[in-house]
Structures are given as structure tokens and as C-alpha cells.
XYZ file of C-alpha atoms in Angstrom:
262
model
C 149.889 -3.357 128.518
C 146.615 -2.092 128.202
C 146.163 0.594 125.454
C 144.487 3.732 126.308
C 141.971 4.849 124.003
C 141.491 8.770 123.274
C 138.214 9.724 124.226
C 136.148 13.602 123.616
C 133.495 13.761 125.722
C 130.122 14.732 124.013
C 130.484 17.822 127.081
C 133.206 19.130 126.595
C 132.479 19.810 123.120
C 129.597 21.699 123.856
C 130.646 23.978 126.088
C 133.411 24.929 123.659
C 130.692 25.289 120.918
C 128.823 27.637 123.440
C 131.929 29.605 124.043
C 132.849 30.203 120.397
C 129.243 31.485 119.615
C 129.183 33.622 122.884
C 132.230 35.977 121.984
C 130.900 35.687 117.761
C 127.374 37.308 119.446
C 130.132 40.018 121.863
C 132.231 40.646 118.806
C 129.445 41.322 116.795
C 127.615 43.828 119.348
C 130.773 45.735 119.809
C 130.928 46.799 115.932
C 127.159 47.333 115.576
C 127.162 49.846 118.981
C 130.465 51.168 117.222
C 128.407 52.644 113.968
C 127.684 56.420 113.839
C 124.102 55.759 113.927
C 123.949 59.432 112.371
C 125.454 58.628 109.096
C 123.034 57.341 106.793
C 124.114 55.882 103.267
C 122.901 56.471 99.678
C 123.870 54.481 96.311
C 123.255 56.336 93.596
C 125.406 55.391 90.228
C 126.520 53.232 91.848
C 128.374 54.661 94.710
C 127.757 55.150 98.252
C 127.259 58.597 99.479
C 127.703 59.448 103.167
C 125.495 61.940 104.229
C 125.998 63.526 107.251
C 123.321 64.327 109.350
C 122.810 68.107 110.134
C 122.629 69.655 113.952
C 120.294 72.467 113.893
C 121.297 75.178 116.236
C 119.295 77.187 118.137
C 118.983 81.043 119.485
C 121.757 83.325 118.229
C 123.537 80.359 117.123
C 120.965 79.207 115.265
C 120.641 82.700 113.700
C 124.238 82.871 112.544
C 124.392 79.696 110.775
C 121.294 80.592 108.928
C 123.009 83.651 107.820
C 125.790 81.798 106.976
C 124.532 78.789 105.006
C 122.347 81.370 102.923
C 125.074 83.360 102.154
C 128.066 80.957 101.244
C 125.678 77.777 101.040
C 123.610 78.512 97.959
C 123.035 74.613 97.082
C 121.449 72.275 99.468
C 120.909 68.317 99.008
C 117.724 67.269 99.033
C 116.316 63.245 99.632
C 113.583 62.393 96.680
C 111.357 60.617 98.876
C 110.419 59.592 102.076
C 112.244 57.729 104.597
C 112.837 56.727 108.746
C 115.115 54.120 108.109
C 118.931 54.310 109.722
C 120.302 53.025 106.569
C 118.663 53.595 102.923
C 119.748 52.127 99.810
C 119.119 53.128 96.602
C 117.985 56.348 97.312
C 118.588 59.171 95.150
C 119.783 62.963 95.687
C 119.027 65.547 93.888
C 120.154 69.142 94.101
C 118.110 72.054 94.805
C 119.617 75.327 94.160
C 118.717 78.172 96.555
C 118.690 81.566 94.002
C 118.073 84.587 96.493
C 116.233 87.247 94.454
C 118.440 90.617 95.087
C 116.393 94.187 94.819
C 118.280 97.077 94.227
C 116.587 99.417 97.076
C 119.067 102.481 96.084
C 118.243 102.910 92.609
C 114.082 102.581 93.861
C 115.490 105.196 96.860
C 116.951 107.284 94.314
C 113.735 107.260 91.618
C 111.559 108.145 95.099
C 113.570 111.114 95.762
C 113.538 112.040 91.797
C 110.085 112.460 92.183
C 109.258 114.126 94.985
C 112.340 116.688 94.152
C 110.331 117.013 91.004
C 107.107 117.470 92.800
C 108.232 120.154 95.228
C 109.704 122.108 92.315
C 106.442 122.045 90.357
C 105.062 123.151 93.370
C 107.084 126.259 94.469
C 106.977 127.020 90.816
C 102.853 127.497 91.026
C 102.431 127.868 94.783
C 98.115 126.991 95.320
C 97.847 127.219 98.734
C 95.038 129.711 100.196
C 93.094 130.198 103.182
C 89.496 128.951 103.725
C 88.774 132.364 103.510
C 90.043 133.159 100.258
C 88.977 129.708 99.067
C 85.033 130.069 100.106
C 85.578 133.652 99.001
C 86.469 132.228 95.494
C 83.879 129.879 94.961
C 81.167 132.206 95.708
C 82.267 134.751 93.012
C 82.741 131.777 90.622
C 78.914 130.427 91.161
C 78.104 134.486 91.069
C 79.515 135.535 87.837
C 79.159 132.230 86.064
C 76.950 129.731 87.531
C 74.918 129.332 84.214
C 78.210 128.603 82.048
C 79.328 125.579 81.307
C 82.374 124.301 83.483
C 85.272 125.647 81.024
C 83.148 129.146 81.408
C 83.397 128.751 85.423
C 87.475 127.662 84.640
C 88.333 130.516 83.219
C 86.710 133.249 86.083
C 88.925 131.464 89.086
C 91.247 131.866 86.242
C 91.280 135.503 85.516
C 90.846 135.475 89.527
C 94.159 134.008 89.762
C 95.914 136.041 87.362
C 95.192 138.842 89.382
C 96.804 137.619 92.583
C 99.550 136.831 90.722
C 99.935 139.895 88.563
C 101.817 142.921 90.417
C 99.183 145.241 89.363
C 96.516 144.064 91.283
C 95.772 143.084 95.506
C 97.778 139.306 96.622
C 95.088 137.712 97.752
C 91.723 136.117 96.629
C 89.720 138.119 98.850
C 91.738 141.231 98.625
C 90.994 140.762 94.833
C 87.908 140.047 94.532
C 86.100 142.800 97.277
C 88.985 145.568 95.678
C 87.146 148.696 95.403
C 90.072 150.743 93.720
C 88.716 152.659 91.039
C 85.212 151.210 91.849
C 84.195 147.429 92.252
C 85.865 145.711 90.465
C 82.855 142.877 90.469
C 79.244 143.356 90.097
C 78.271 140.637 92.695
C 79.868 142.693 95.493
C 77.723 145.334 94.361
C 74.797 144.155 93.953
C 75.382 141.447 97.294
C 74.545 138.292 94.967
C 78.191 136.730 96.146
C 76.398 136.292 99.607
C 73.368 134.678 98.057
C 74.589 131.998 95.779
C 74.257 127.801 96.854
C 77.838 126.561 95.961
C 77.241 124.017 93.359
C 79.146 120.631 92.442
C 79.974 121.730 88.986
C 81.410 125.320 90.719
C 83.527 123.112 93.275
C 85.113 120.732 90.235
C 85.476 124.199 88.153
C 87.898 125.755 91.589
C 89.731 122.456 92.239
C 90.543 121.962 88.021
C 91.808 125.458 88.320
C 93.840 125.372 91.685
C 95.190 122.373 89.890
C 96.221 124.562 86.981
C 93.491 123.802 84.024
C 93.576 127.632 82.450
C 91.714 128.253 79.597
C 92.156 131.836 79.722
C 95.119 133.293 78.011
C 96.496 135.746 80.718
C 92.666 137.195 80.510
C 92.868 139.770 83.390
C 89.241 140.981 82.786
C 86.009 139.673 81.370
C 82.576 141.052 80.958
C 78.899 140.023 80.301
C 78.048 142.951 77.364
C 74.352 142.179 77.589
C 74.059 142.700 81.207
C 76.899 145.503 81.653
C 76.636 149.573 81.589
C 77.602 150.391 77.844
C 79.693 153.113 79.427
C 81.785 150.540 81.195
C 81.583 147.896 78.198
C 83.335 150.901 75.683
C 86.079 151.046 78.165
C 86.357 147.446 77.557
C 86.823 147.883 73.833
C 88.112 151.383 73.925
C 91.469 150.648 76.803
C 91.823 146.743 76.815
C 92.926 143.952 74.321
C 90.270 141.494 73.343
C 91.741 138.173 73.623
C 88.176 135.679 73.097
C 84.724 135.015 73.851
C 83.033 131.949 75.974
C 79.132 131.837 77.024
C 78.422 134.787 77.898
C 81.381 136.579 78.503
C 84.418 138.010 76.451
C 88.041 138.076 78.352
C 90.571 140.779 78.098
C 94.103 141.880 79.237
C 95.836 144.857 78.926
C 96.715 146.576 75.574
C 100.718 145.105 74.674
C 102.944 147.063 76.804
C 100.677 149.046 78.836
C 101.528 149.219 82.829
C 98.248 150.531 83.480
């Protein structure tokens, strides 16, 4: 008998080489397509951190999860470095820690309204308001009756202007003060007409404003009179019915005797 011998064609193996490397290069495509290319990986310590990468919303959406990672998110994970690559090893994380500086706006609310409660006391208190009349009317008898004193001298005449409106026994109003003929004038430069004369000076206009803004030099000083230049029947009424209470420049002040209504 003739004996068969077993024979593997050089083909055949080929093609089953071919085959075997064909479904390795399938197999292998499959799991690689089959990564969450979104997931990128970290070793740090040792250990590999999956990190997953974040969707960021947009319109009201957006909005909401901004509110919400702020408020219940305070830490956020930070790469040091820079990177494009899917998959990074050895990179490191580090922690940044998101500290949202809180301002009390009640207790600054509160303080504001402190202030201006205090401010509107202080001025219903000492009420300044005036007309332009009685204002211009004020700085003219100021320059008249002490436009050569110094700028405490010119103080204390708006002063004992002041008093007046504010004292019961005398007219409620600048002008009403200061042109009062009761008794006689009560002011030489309405007299004489020198209040309609004078040039309004800087150092007058400072003088008004320190006193509407309550500088007062002048004691309660109702009156005041320039002896040298006065009748010397009107200056012993001075002395005679009035209390002396100082002298400044050219002028001594005075109030009424303790007591007296008149």
C-alpha cells in the first residue's frame, strides 16, 4: 500500500494567519471606540483619579447651575498645568477653595439711617432755612455794621441777628428784624441808607454761611453798639437798661438785664 503523507500547504496557513490578525485588529477597535473619550485620568500618589469632564450649560440653565455650584460647591479641582491630551499621566490636582466674601448690607442700612435720623434731628432742632430775601437782606447789614471787623466781629452781628428771630420779643424774620422800626430803627444803616450801598464782600459771605452753620460767638447778645460812633443818649440806655455781656472791635454786645421781659 502506498502511505499517504500529511501535507499543510504553505496557503492555507496564511490565510489562517490573516484571519487571526484580522478579528485581533476588530477586537481591538471595538474596545478603543468603547472608551468614554470624556474621562480623562490622573495619577497622583499613586492612584488614578477619574475626572469627569464638566458640561457647561447655557441660558437659564446655565444660570441655575452657577447659582448652585457657588452656593453648595465651594471647592473646585483645578489641573496644575497645561494639557490637550485625551489621557494624562502624572498630572497633579490641586484644590482651589472658592471663599465668597459676605457684606452685611443691614447693619451698613441701619448705620445710613442712624445718620440721617441724626441729621434731620439736628436740623429741626436749629431750623436755617431763609429766603433770598432775608438772606441778601442779612448780608448787607453784616458788611454795613461790621465790614471793617475781623470775621469773628462780622460772626457775631448775623449772630445777634439771629437771636432776634428766634427770641419771642422781637419780628420772625431777617428782614422783618432788621428794617423793624418799633420804638425807632433799630439799625443805623437803615437810617442812614448805607445797607443799600455796601459791595458784599468774601470775608462777609464766609462770616453768614459760619453763622447759618451755627459758629456763635455771641452769648445770647441781643444788642450791640459802636460807642464812638453812637448818640451818648442812646449809648446810656445801653449801660443804664441792658446787661453788658463783652466787647469785640469796635463794638460791645448786650442782652437784657436777668429776668427782664422788656
Amino acid at each position: 500500500m502506498r502511505k499517504w503523507k500529511r501535507r499543510y500547504p504553505h496557503g492555507f496557513a496564511v490565510i489562517c494567519s490573516c484571519v487571526i490578525v484580522a478579528l485581533a485588529v476588530v477586537a481591538g477597535c471595538r474596545i478603543f471606540m468603547g472608551v468614554n473619550h470624556s474621562k480623562v485620568y490622573a495619577a497622583e500618589e499613586r492612584q488614578a483619579v477619574n475626572v469627569q469632564q464638566n458640561v457647561m450649560p447655557s441660558g437659564l440653565a446655565g444660570v441655575i447651575s452657577g447659582v448652585w455650584e457657588s452656593e453648595y460647591q465651594p471647592d473646585a479641582v483645578a489641573r496644575i498645568g497645561t494639557s490637550c491630551e485625551e489621557v494624562i499621566v502624572g498630572q497633579r490636582l490641586s484644590k482651589i477653595h472658592n471663599e465668597t466674601q459676605k457684606v452685611d448690607m443691614s447693619a451698613f442700612a441701619q448705620s445710613a439711617a442712624e445718620n440721617l435720623n441724626s441729621q434731620s434731628m439736628t436740623m429741626a432742632a436749629a431750623p436755617k432755612m431763609m429766603s433770598d430775601t432775608d438772606y441778601d437782606t442779612l448780608l448787607h447789614i453784616v458788611e454795613a455794621e461790621a465790614g471793617g471787623e475781623d470775621i469773628k466781629g462780622r460772626i457775631m452781628v448775623a449772630n445777634v441777628i439771629m437771636n432776634r428771630v428766634e427770641s419771642p420779643q422781637f419780628p420772625d424774620s431777617v428782614t422783618e428784624v432788621v428794617w423793624d422800626t418799633e420804638g425807632g430803627y433799630q439799625f443805623s444803616p437803615t437810617y442812614d441808607g448805607r445797607i443799600g450801598t455796601v459791595e458784599i464782600s468774601p470775608e462777609t459771605e464766609d462770616a453768614v454761611r459760619q453763622a447759618l452753620e451755627g459758629t456763635d460767638y455771641s452769648q445770647g447778645a441781643l444788642f450791640f453798639v459802636a460807642k464812638d460812633q453812637a448818640a451818648k443818649e442812646n449809648v446810656d440806655w445801653f449801660e443804664r437798661d441792658l446787661k453788658k455781656l463783652f466787647e469785640h472791635g469796635v463794638h460791645t454786645f448786650y442782652t437784657y438785664p436777668d429776668g427782664a421781659k422788656e
